[in-house]
Amino acid sequence: MKNGIFATINVGASALRMQISEFIDHKERTLEYLIKPLKLGRDTFSKGYITLENVHNATEILGNFSDKFKEYNIKNNYKAICTSSVRDAENKYFFIDHVRIKTGINLEIIDETDELFIKSLGVKNDIKDFQKMEEKGLLFVNLASGNIGINLIKKDLRLFSAALPFGSLRVCEFFKGVNEDLKYRAYEQYIHKMRHHIETTCRRLDSVKYLVGSGSSINLIIEVMKPSNFSIDKRSIKKLYDKTKRLSTSEITGQLNINSYYAEILKPTLYVYLSLMDLVKTDVLYFSKQSFPTQLTLYYTKNIKEKKLNRKFITNIKNYALRYETDEKHANQVAKFSKKIFNKLKSLHSLKSKDLLILEAAALLHDVGYFIGINNHQEHSYYIARAFSMPGFDTETIDIISTIVLFHRDKHHLTFDSRFTSLPIEKKLLIRKLIALLKIADALDASHMQIVRDIEINTNSDGITLTAKAHKIPFFEEITFYRKNRDFLEIYGIPINLKLDLLNA
């Protein structure tokens, strides 16, 4: 957004927040910032649902926020999102529908990967040396009330990404029945489980040089420890933890002069950071003071964005495929031919640039299932592809990629499998278009020997001619091509034929 007024609402685990910003020539000025404490997370993390009382309390607060829309003439120029307190609640859809009916506000549930991506993007925008830290190896941690999001980055690679149920309020609720003087021991045992999970799942922790924190925990750190800059040392955190770990919530409130909520979550917050600092062998925690509503505002108004995101996505897809010992040369060759066919036939398929990204990703992942077994490798590839996640890319995109991977081999299953038949018609058409292109590209390296070095594509009144430039006769490729080109004819209504150009002839 270059000019205008924009509002963001964040329905969090401990409070509802609203920020109203004015943009003039892409520069943001906060007009109003509202925060209304309401511990929806306490309901969700202890009961599994939001109580009717708190549904009404939240609706009343959001009704007041809606009045601000009228005051500032915002209309639909806003984004309202919910994090873990609503996302994990059994009655989340009732909550969202009730708010919409009573206030007119359309709430959206943001998933963990998107939340982590927006926060890391905001911190990157706020910390001057963040990009240099990424180059050397960085563990980004978003410790919030409900979850802890973790992203291990080195250069352009996301080496590990996860959202774990170890948020500070969630931990407190889990152990609320434990005696006050013993709670810190329970917290330590539980957080040790988190550390063990990271250690056993992520085998690249030796790549980490920096630890960067974000989330509601940072507000607590700032209020209690009052750091003079954007970092705090491990010794200071350890000193505060040792001082407070045996104190009750009321004693912490009195000694540190903080509210009861901050006093309650202080111990698990400090110990999570200490545990992670031990894990990555660093003595400094870096952080940004930028609020989540500000990060949301800048992101949804497109005033911050990830540079070269599509390139990074493909880089990470390639790295992910290598974990499953995929035939890298074959995967790259199929991706190369897929891109070339897509670009040469733009006027025929009328697809978008994002669809090319989806096709390339599917080409790189189509055979990863061989890692599990030869039989029905496409099924294994499907589940492996679905397990891929990267902050900045929604699950819908990953679902489309994995569906293409699933049906890249056999066509007849497509008309019976609910993973395809349950999709809306526009997605079915997109998937079939891309599968037809992928099958042609895959056929051109059917032997996995890269006999076909390059291709040319020409269109005329008789159809499409694909000329395969090969250093010897590609017998298997030619037979496979004519077995797989029927899909192309069915979906595009035009035949595609193969012509050989022997380079050594």
JSON list of N, CA, C and O in Angstrom, two decimals, residues 268-318:
[
{"chain": "A", "resi": 268, "resn": "PRO", "atom": "N", "xyz": [8.75, -20.41, 32.35]},
{"chain": "A", "resi": 268, "resn": "PRO", "atom": "CA", "xyz": [8.92, -21.19, 31.12]},
{"chain": "A", "resi": 268, "resn": "PRO", "atom": "C", "xyz": [9.53, -20.39, 29.98]},
{"chain": "A", "resi": 268, "resn": "PRO", "atom": "O", "xyz": [10.28, -20.93, 29.17]},
{"chain": "A", "resi": 269, "resn": "THR", "atom": "N", "xyz": [9.24, -19.09, 29.93]},
{"chain": "A", "resi": 269, "resn": "THR", "atom": "CA", "xyz": [9.82, -18.25, 28.88]},
{"chain": "A", "resi": 269, "resn": "THR", "atom": "C", "xyz": [11.33, -18.20, 28.99]},
{"chain": "A", "resi": 269, "resn": "THR", "atom": "O", "xyz": [12.06, -18.43, 28.01]},
{"chain": "A", "resi": 270, "resn": "LEU", "atom": "N", "xyz": [11.83, -17.92, 30.19]},
{"chain": "A", "resi": 270, "resn": "LEU", "atom": "CA", "xyz": [13.27, -17.82, 30.39]},
{"chain": "A", "resi": 270, "resn": "LEU", "atom": "C", "xyz": [13.95, -19.16, 30.13]},
{"chain": "A", "resi": 270, "resn": "LEU", "atom": "O", "xyz": [15.02, -19.21, 29.50]},
{"chain": "A", "resi": 271, "resn": "TYR", "atom": "N", "xyz": [13.32, -20.25, 30.59]},
{"chain": "A", "resi": 271, "resn": "TYR", "atom": "CA", "xyz": [13.98, -21.55, 30.45]},
{"chain": "A", "resi": 271, "resn": "TYR", "atom": "C", "xyz": [13.99, -22.02, 29.00]},
{"chain": "A", "resi": 271, "resn": "TYR", "atom": "O", "xyz": [14.95, -22.69, 28.57]},
{"chain": "A", "resi": 272, "resn": "VAL", "atom": "N", "xyz": [12.97, -21.70, 28.22]},
{"chain": "A", "resi": 272, "resn": "VAL", "atom": "CA", "xyz": [12.99, -22.04, 26.79]},
{"chain": "A", "resi": 272, "resn": "VAL", "atom": "C", "xyz": [14.19, -21.39, 26.12]},
{"chain": "A", "resi": 272, "resn": "VAL", "atom": "O", "xyz": [14.95, -22.03, 25.37]},
{"chain": "A", "resi": 273, "resn": "TYR", "atom": "N", "xyz": [14.40, -20.09, 26.39]},
{"chain": "A", "resi": 273, "resn": "TYR", "atom": "CA", "xyz": [15.52, -19.40, 25.76]},
{"chain": "A", "resi": 273, "resn": "TYR", "atom": "C", "xyz": [16.86, -19.95, 26.24]},
{"chain": "A", "resi": 273, "resn": "TYR", "atom": "O", "xyz": [17.80, -20.12, 25.45]},
{"chain": "A", "resi": 274, "resn": "LEU", "atom": "N", "xyz": [16.96, -20.24, 27.53]},
{"chain": "A", "resi": 274, "resn": "LEU", "atom": "CA", "xyz": [18.21, -20.83, 28.06]},
{"chain": "A", "resi": 274, "resn": "LEU", "atom": "C", "xyz": [18.49, -22.17, 27.40]},
{"chain": "A", "resi": 274, "resn": "LEU", "atom": "O", "xyz": [19.63, -22.47, 27.02]},
{"chain": "A", "resi": 275, "resn": "SER", "atom": "N", "xyz": [17.46, -22.97, 27.25]},
{"chain": "A", "resi": 275, "resn": "SER", "atom": "CA", "xyz": [17.61, -24.30, 26.65]},
{"chain": "A", "resi": 275, "resn": "SER", "atom": "C", "xyz": [18.06, -24.19, 25.19]},
{"chain": "A", "resi": 275, "resn": "SER", "atom": "O", "xyz": [18.95, -24.93, 24.75]},
{"chain": "A", "resi": 276, "resn": "LEU", "atom": "N", "xyz": [17.47, -23.25, 24.46]},
{"chain": "A", "resi": 276, "resn": "LEU", "atom": "CA", "xyz": [17.84, -23.07, 23.05]},
{"chain": "A", "resi": 276, "resn": "LEU", "atom": "C", "xyz": [19.25, -22.48, 22.91]},
{"chain": "A", "resi": 276, "resn": "LEU", "atom": "O", "xyz": [19.99, -22.84, 21.98]},
{"chain": "A", "resi": 277, "resn": "MET", "atom": "N", "xyz": [19.63, -21.61, 23.82]},
{"chain": "A", "resi": 277, "resn": "MET", "atom": "CA", "xyz": [20.98, -21.05, 23.78]},
{"chain": "A", "resi": 277, "resn": "MET", "atom": "C", "xyz": [22.02, -22.13, 24.06]},
{"chain": "A", "resi": 277, "resn": "MET", "atom": "O", "xyz": [23.09, -22.16, 23.44]},
{"chain": "A", "resi": 278, "resn": "ASP", "atom": "N", "xyz": [21.70, -23.04, 24.98]},
{"chain": "A", "resi": 278, "resn": "ASP", "atom": "CA", "xyz": [22.59, -24.18, 25.22]},
{"chain": "A", "resi": 278, "resn": "ASP", "atom": "C", "xyz": [22.67, -25.06, 23.98]},
{"chain": "A", "resi": 278, "resn": "ASP", "atom": "O", "xyz": [23.74, -25.55, 23.61]},
{"chain": "A", "resi": 279, "resn": "LEU", "atom": "N", "xyz": [21.53, -25.26, 23.36]},
{"chain": "A", "resi": 279, "resn": "LEU", "atom": "CA", "xyz": [21.44, -26.15, 22.21]},
{"chain": "A", "resi": 279, "resn": "LEU", "atom": "C", "xyz": [22.30, -25.69, 21.05]},
{"chain": "A", "resi": 279, "resn": "LEU", "atom": "O", "xyz": [22.99, -26.49, 20.41]},
{"chain": "A", "resi": 280, "resn": "VAL", "atom": "N", "xyz": [22.29, -24.41, 20.78]},
{"chain": "A", "resi": 280, "resn": "VAL", "atom": "CA", "xyz": [23.03, -23.89, 19.62]},
{"chain": "A", "resi": 280, "resn": "VAL", "atom": "C", "xyz": [24.37, -23.26, 20.01]},
{"chain": "A", "resi": 280, "resn": "VAL", "atom": "O", "xyz": [25.06, -22.68, 19.19]},
{"chain": "A", "resi": 281, "resn": "LYS", "atom": "N", "xyz": [24.69, -23.37, 21.31]},
{"chain": "A", "resi": 281, "resn": "LYS", "atom": "CA", "xyz": [26.00, -22.91, 21.81]},
{"chain": "A", "resi": 281, "resn": "LYS", "atom": "C", "xyz": [26.25, -21.44, 21.51]},
{"chain": "A", "resi": 281, "resn": "LYS", "atom": "O", "xyz": [27.28, -21.07, 20.93]},
{"chain": "A", "resi": 282, "resn": "THR", "atom": "N", "xyz": [25.29, -20.62, 21.90]},
{"chain": "A", "resi": 282, "resn": "THR", "atom": "CA", "xyz": [25.47, -19.18, 21.74]},
{"chain": "A", "resi": 282, "resn": "THR", "atom": "C", "xyz": [25.21, -18.49, 23.07]},
{"chain": "A", "resi": 282, "resn": "THR", "atom": "O", "xyz": [24.45, -19.00, 23.91]},
{"chain": "A", "resi": 283, "resn": "ASP", "atom": "N", "xyz": [25.82, -17.36, 23.29]},
{"chain": "A", "resi": 283, "resn": "ASP", "atom": "CA", "xyz": [25.67, -16.62, 24.54]},
{"chain": "A", "resi": 283, "resn": "ASP", "atom": "C", "xyz": [24.85, -15.35, 24.39]},
{"chain": "A", "resi": 283, "resn": "ASP", "atom": "O", "xyz": [24.73, -14.56, 25.34]},
{"chain": "A", "resi": 284, "resn": "VAL", "atom": "N", "xyz": [24.27, -15.14, 23.20]},
{"chain": "A", "resi": 284, "resn": "VAL", "atom": "CA", "xyz": [23.53, -13.90, 22.95]},
{"chain": "A", "resi": 284, "resn": "VAL", "atom": "C", "xyz": [22.19, -14.21, 22.28]},
{"chain": "A", "resi": 284, "resn": "VAL", "atom": "O", "xyz": [22.14, -15.01, 21.34]},
{"chain": "A", "resi": 285, "resn": "LEU", "atom": "N", "xyz": [21.15, -13.58, 22.78]},
{"chain": "A", "resi": 285, "resn": "LEU", "atom": "CA", "xyz": [19.83, -13.64, 22.15]},
{"chain": "A", "resi": 285, "resn": "LEU", "atom": "C", "xyz": [19.55, -12.29, 21.51]},
{"chain": "A", "resi": 285, "resn": "LEU", "atom": "O", "xyz": [19.54, -11.26, 22.19]},
{"chain": "A", "resi": 286, "resn": "TYR", "atom": "N", "xyz": [19.35, -12.28, 20.20]},
{"chain": "A", "resi": 286, "resn": "TYR", "atom": "CA", "xyz": [18.98, -11.06, 19.48]},
{"chain": "A", "resi": 286, "resn": "TYR", "atom": "C", "xyz": [17.46, -11.02, 19.32]},
{"chain": "A", "resi": 286, "resn": "TYR", "atom": "O", "xyz": [16.81, -12.06, 19.25]},
{"chain": "A", "resi": 287, "resn": "PHE", "atom": "N", "xyz": [16.91, -9.83, 19.23]},
{"chain": "A", "resi": 287, "resn": "PHE", "atom": "CA", "xyz": [15.46, -9.71, 19.09]},
{"chain": "A", "resi": 287, "resn": "PHE", "atom": "C", "xyz": [15.09, -8.37, 18.46]},
{"chain": "A", "resi": 287, "resn": "PHE", "atom": "O", "xyz": [15.90, -7.45, 18.36]},
{"chain": "A", "resi": 288, "resn": "SER", "atom": "N", "xyz": [13.84, -8.30, 18.04]},
{"chain": "A", "resi": 288, "resn": "SER", "atom": "CA", "xyz": [13.27, -7.06, 17.51]},
{"chain": "A", "resi": 288, "resn": "SER", "atom": "C", "xyz": [12.16, -6.61, 18.44]},
{"chain": "A", "resi": 288, "resn": "SER", "atom": "O", "xyz": [11.44, -7.43, 19.00]},
{"chain": "A", "resi": 289, "resn": "LYS", "atom": "N", "xyz": [12.01, -5.32, 18.60]},
{"chain": "A", "resi": 289, "resn": "LYS", "atom": "CA", "xyz": [10.95, -4.76, 19.44]},
{"chain": "A", "resi": 289, "resn": "LYS", "atom": "C", "xyz": [9.67, -4.52, 18.63]},
{"chain": "A", "resi": 289, "resn": "LYS", "atom": "O", "xyz": [8.68, -4.03, 19.17]},
{"chain": "A", "resi": 290, "resn": "GLN", "atom": "N", "xyz": [9.69, -4.88, 17.38]},
{"chain": "A", "resi": 290, "resn": "GLN", "atom": "CA", "xyz": [8.54, -4.66, 16.51]},
{"chain": "A", "resi": 290, "resn": "GLN", "atom": "C", "xyz": [7.37, -5.56, 16.91]},
{"chain": "A", "resi": 290, "resn": "GLN", "atom": "O", "xyz": [7.55, -6.76, 17.10]},
{"chain": "A", "resi": 291, "resn": "SER", "atom": "N", "xyz": [6.18, -5.00, 17.03]},
{"chain": "A", "resi": 291, "resn": "SER", "atom": "CA", "xyz": [5.01, -5.76, 17.47]},
{"chain": "A", "resi": 291, "resn": "SER", "atom": "C", "xyz": [4.46, -6.61, 16.31]},
{"chain": "A", "resi": 291, "resn": "SER", "atom": "O", "xyz": [4.67, -6.30, 15.14]},
{"chain": "A", "resi": 292, "resn": "PHE", "atom": "N", "xyz": [3.72, -7.66, 16.67]},
{"chain": "A", "resi": 292, "resn": "PHE", "atom": "CA", "xyz": [3.11, -8.51, 15.65]},
{"chain": "A", "resi": 292, "resn": "PHE", "atom": "C", "xyz": [2.09, -7.73, 14.81]},
{"chain": "A", "resi": 292, "resn": "PHE", "atom": "O", "xyz": [2.07, -7.90, 13.58]},
{"chain": "A", "resi": 293, "resn": "PRO", "atom": "N", "xyz": [1.23, -6.89, 15.40]},
{"chain": "A", "resi": 293, "resn": "PRO", "atom": "CA", "xyz": [0.32, -6.09, 14.56]},
{"chain": "A", "resi": 293, "resn": "PRO", "atom": "C", "xyz": [1.06, -5.22, 13.54]},
{"chain": "A", "resi": 293, "resn": "PRO", "atom": "O", "xyz": [0.60, -5.07, 12.41]},
{"chain": "A", "resi": 294, "resn": "THR", "atom": "N", "xyz": [2.21, -4.68, 13.93]},
{"chain": "A", "resi": 294, "resn": "THR", "atom": "CA", "xyz": [3.01, -3.89, 12.98]},
{"chain": "A", "resi": 294, "resn": "THR", "atom": "C", "xyz": [3.52, -4.78, 11.86]},
{"chain": "A", "resi": 294, "resn": "THR", "atom": "O", "xyz": [3.49, -4.42, 10.68]},
{"chain": "A", "resi": 295, "resn": "GLN", "atom": "N", "xyz": [4.01, -5.97, 12.21]},
{"chain": "A", "resi": 295, "resn": "GLN", "atom": "CA", "xyz": [4.49, -6.91, 11.20]},
{"chain": "A", "resi": 295, "resn": "GLN", "atom": "C", "xyz": [3.37, -7.31, 10.25]},
{"chain": "A", "resi": 295, "resn": "GLN", "atom": "O", "xyz": [3.57, -7.37, 9.03]},
{"chain": "A", "resi": 296, "resn": "LEU", "atom": "N", "xyz": [2.19, -7.57, 10.82]},
{"chain": "A", "resi": 296, "resn": "LEU", "atom": "CA", "xyz": [1.03, -7.92, 9.98]},
{"chain": "A", "resi": 296, "resn": "LEU", "atom": "C", "xyz": [0.68, -6.78, 9.04]},
{"chain": "A", "resi": 296, "resn": "LEU", "atom": "O", "xyz": [0.39, -6.99, 7.85]},
{"chain": "A", "resi": 297, "resn": "THR", "atom": "N", "xyz": [0.68, -5.56, 9.58]},
{"chain": "A", "resi": 297, "resn": "THR", "atom": "CA", "xyz": [0.34, -4.38, 8.77]},
{"chain": "A", "resi": 297, "resn": "THR", "atom": "C", "xyz": [1.29, -4.24, 7.59]},
{"chain": "A", "resi": 297, "resn": "THR", "atom": "O", "xyz": [0.87, -4.05, 6.44]},
{"chain": "A", "resi": 298, "resn": "LEU", "atom": "N", "xyz": [2.59, -4.31, 7.86]},
{"chain": "A", "resi": 298, "resn": "LEU", "atom": "CA", "xyz": [3.58, -4.14, 6.80]},
{"chain": "A", "resi": 298, "resn": "LEU", "atom": "C", "xyz": [3.50, -5.27, 5.77]},
{"chain": "A", "resi": 298, "resn": "LEU", "atom": "O", "xyz": [3.68, -5.04, 4.57]},
{"chain": "A", "resi": 299, "resn": "TYR", "atom": "N", "xyz": [3.19, -6.47, 6.24]},
{"chain": "A", "resi": 299, "resn": "TYR", "atom": "CA", "xyz": [3.12, -7.62, 5.33]},
{"chain": "A", "resi": 299, "resn": "TYR", "atom": "C", "xyz": [1.89, -7.53, 4.43]},
{"chain": "A", "resi": 299, "resn": "TYR", "atom": "O", "xyz": [2.00, -7.68, 3.21]},
{"chain": "A", "resi": 300, "resn": "TYR", "atom": "N", "xyz": [0.73, -7.32, 5.02]},
{"chain": "A", "resi": 300, "resn": "TYR", "atom": "CA", "xyz": [-0.51, -7.33, 4.23]},
{"chain": "A", "resi": 300, "resn": "TYR", "atom": "C", "xyz": [-0.69, -6.09, 3.37]},
{"chain": "A", "resi": 300, "resn": "TYR", "atom": "O", "xyz": [-1.49, -6.10, 2.43]},
{"chain": "A", "resi": 301, "resn": "THR", "atom": "N", "xyz": [0.06, -5.03, 3.65]},
{"chain": "A", "resi": 301, "resn": "THR", "atom": "CA", "xyz": [0.06, -3.86, 2.77]},
{"chain": "A", "resi": 301, "resn": "THR", "atom": "C", "xyz": [1.21, -3.93, 1.77]},
{"chain": "A", "resi": 301, "resn": "THR", "atom": "O", "xyz": [1.44, -3.00, 1.02]},
{"chain": "A", "resi": 302, "resn": "LYS", "atom": "N", "xyz": [1.94, -5.06, 1.78]},
{"chain": "A", "resi": 302, "resn": "LYS", "atom": "CA", "xyz": [3.04, -5.33, 0.85]},
{"chain": "A", "resi": 302, "resn": "LYS", "atom": "C", "xyz": [4.17, -4.32, 0.95]},
{"chain": "A", "resi": 302, "resn": "LYS", "atom": "O", "xyz": [4.85, -4.02, -0.03]},
{"chain": "A", "resi": 303, "resn": "ASN", "atom": "N", "xyz": [4.38, -3.83, 2.18]},
{"chain": "A", "resi": 303, "resn": "ASN", "atom": "CA", "xyz": [5.50, -2.93, 2.41]},
{"chain": "A", "resi": 303, "resn": "ASN", "atom": "C", "xyz": [6.75, -3.69, 2.86]},
{"chain": "A", "resi": 303, "resn": "ASN", "atom": "O", "xyz": [7.82, -3.11, 2.96]},
{"chain": "A", "resi": 304, "resn": "ILE", "atom": "N", "xyz": [6.59, -4.97, 3.19]},
{"chain": "A", "resi": 304, "resn": "ILE", "atom": "CA", "xyz": [7.74, -5.85, 3.37]},
{"chain": "A", "resi": 304, "resn": "ILE", "atom": "C", "xyz": [7.46, -7.14, 2.60]},
{"chain": "A", "resi": 304, "resn": "ILE", "atom": "O", "xyz": [6.33, -7.60, 2.53]},
{"chain": "A", "resi": 305, "resn": "LYS", "atom": "N", "xyz": [8.46, -7.70, 2.01]},
{"chain": "A", "resi": 305, "resn": "LYS", "atom": "CA", "xyz": [8.31, -8.96, 1.27]},
{"chain": "A", "resi": 305, "resn": "LYS", "atom": "C", "xyz": [9.65, -9.68, 1.24]},
{"chain": "A", "resi": 305, "resn": "LYS", "atom": "O", "xyz": [10.71, -9.06, 1.37]},
{"chain": "A", "resi": 306, "resn": "GLU", "atom": "N", "xyz": [9.58, -10.98, 1.06]},
{"chain": "A", "resi": 306, "resn": "GLU", "atom": "CA", "xyz": [10.79, -11.79, 0.96]},
{"chain": "A", "resi": 306, "resn": "GLU", "atom": "C", "xyz": [11.36, -11.65, -0.44]},
{"chain": "A", "resi": 306, "resn": "GLU", "atom": "O", "xyz": [10.66, -11.88, -1.44]},
{"chain": "A", "resi": 307, "resn": "LYS", "atom": "N", "xyz": [12.62, -11.26, -0.54]},
{"chain": "A", "resi": 307, "resn": "LYS", "atom": "CA", "xyz": [13.26, -11.12, -1.84]},
{"chain": "A", "resi": 307, "resn": "LYS", "atom": "C", "xyz": [13.55, -12.50, -2.43]},
{"chain": "A", "resi": 307, "resn": "LYS", "atom": "O", "xyz": [13.97, -13.41, -1.73]},
{"chain": "A", "resi": 308, "resn": "LYS", "atom": "N", "xyz": [13.30, -12.63, -3.72]},
{"chain": "A", "resi": 308, "resn": "LYS", "atom": "CA", "xyz": [13.60, -13.85, -4.47]},
{"chain": "A", "resi": 308, "resn": "LYS", "atom": "C", "xyz": [12.99, -15.09, -3.81]},
{"chain": "A", "resi": 308, "resn": "LYS", "atom": "O", "xyz": [13.62, -16.14, -3.71]},
{"chain": "A", "resi": 309, "resn": "LEU", "atom": "N", "xyz": [11.74, -14.95, -3.35]},
{"chain": "A", "resi": 309, "resn": "LEU", "atom": "CA", "xyz": [11.08, -16.03, -2.63]},
{"chain": "A", "resi": 309, "resn": "LEU", "atom": "C", "xyz": [10.93, -17.28, -3.50]},
{"chain": "A", "resi": 309, "resn": "LEU", "atom": "O", "xyz": [11.15, -18.40, -3.03]},
{"chain": "A", "resi": 310, "resn": "ASN", "atom": "N", "xyz": [10.55, -17.11, -4.78]},
{"chain": "A", "resi": 310, "resn": "ASN", "atom": "CA", "xyz": [10.35, -18.27, -5.66]},
{"chain": "A", "resi": 310, "resn": "ASN", "atom": "C", "xyz": [11.65, -19.04, -5.88]},
{"chain": "A", "resi": 310, "resn": "ASN", "atom": "O", "xyz": [11.67, -20.27, -5.88]},
{"chain": "A", "resi": 311, "resn": "ARG", "atom": "N", "xyz": [12.74, -18.31, -6.03]},
{"chain": "A", "resi": 311, "resn": "ARG", "atom": "CA", "xyz": [14.04, -18.97, -6.21]},
{"chain": "A", "resi": 311, "resn": "ARG", "atom": "C", "xyz": [14.41, -19.75, -4.95]},
{"chain": "A", "resi": 311, "resn": "ARG", "atom": "O", "xyz": [14.90, -20.89, -5.01]},
{"chain": "A", "resi": 312, "resn": "LYS", "atom": "N", "xyz": [14.15, -19.15, -3.79]},
{"chain": "A", "resi": 312, "resn": "LYS", "atom": "CA", "xyz": [14.46, -19.83, -2.52]},
{"chain": "A", "resi": 312, "resn": "LYS", "atom": "C", "xyz": [13.58, -21.06, -2.35]},
{"chain": "A", "resi": 312, "resn": "LYS", "atom": "O", "xyz": [14.03, -22.07, -1.79]},
{"chain": "A", "resi": 313, "resn": "PHE", "atom": "N", "xyz": [12.34, -20.97, -2.83]},
{"chain": "A", "resi": 313, "resn": "PHE", "atom": "CA", "xyz": [11.43, -22.11, -2.74]},
{"chain": "A", "resi": 313, "resn": "PHE", "atom": "C", "xyz": [11.98, -23.30, -3.52]},
{"chain": "A", "resi": 313, "resn": "PHE", "atom": "O", "xyz": [12.03, -24.43, -3.00]},
{"chain": "A", "resi": 314, "resn": "ILE", "atom": "N", "xyz": [12.42, -23.07, -4.74]},
{"chain": "A", "resi": 314, "resn": "ILE", "atom": "CA", "xyz": [12.96, -24.15, -5.57]},
{"chain": "A", "resi": 314, "resn": "ILE", "atom": "C", "xyz": [14.27, -24.68, -4.98]},
{"chain": "A", "resi": 314, "resn": "ILE", "atom": "O", "xyz": [14.50, -25.90, -4.96]},
{"chain": "A", "resi": 315, "resn": "THR", "atom": "N", "xyz": [15.10, -23.80, -4.46]},
{"chain": "A", "resi": 315, "resn": "THR", "atom": "CA", "xyz": [16.34, -24.23, -3.81]},
{"chain": "A", "resi": 315, "resn": "THR", "atom": "C", "xyz": [16.04, -25.17, -2.65]},
{"chain": "A", "resi": 315, "resn": "THR", "atom": "O", "xyz": [16.71, -26.20, -2.47]},
{"chain": "A", "resi": 316, "resn": "ASN", "atom": "N", "xyz": [15.02, -24.84, -1.88]},
{"chain": "A", "resi": 316, "resn": "ASN", "atom": "CA", "xyz": [14.66, -25.67, -0.73]},
{"chain": "A", "resi": 316, "resn": "ASN", "atom": "C", "xyz": [13.98, -26.96, -1.15]},
{"chain": "A", "resi": 316, "resn": "ASN", "atom": "O", "xyz": [14.15, -27.99, -0.49]},
{"chain": "A", "resi": 317, "resn": "ILE", "atom": "N", "xyz": [13.21, -26.92, -2.23]},
{"chain": "A", "resi": 317, "resn": "ILE", "atom": "CA", "xyz": [12.62, -28.15, -2.77]},
{"chain": "A", "resi": 317, "resn": "ILE", "atom": "C", "xyz": [13.73, -29.11, -3.20]},
{"chain": "A", "resi": 317, "resn": "ILE", "atom": "O", "xyz": [13.68, -30.32, -2.91]},
{"chain": "A", "resi": 318, "resn": "LYS", "atom": "N", "xyz": [14.74, -28.61, -3.89]},
{"chain": "A", "resi": 318, "resn": "LYS", "atom": "CA", "xyz": [15.86, -29.44, -4.33]},
{"chain": "A", "resi": 318, "resn": "LYS", "atom": "C", "xyz": [16.59, -30.06, -3.13]},
{"chain": "A", "resi": 318, "resn": "LYS", "atom": "O", "xyz": [16.92, -31.25, -3.14]}
]
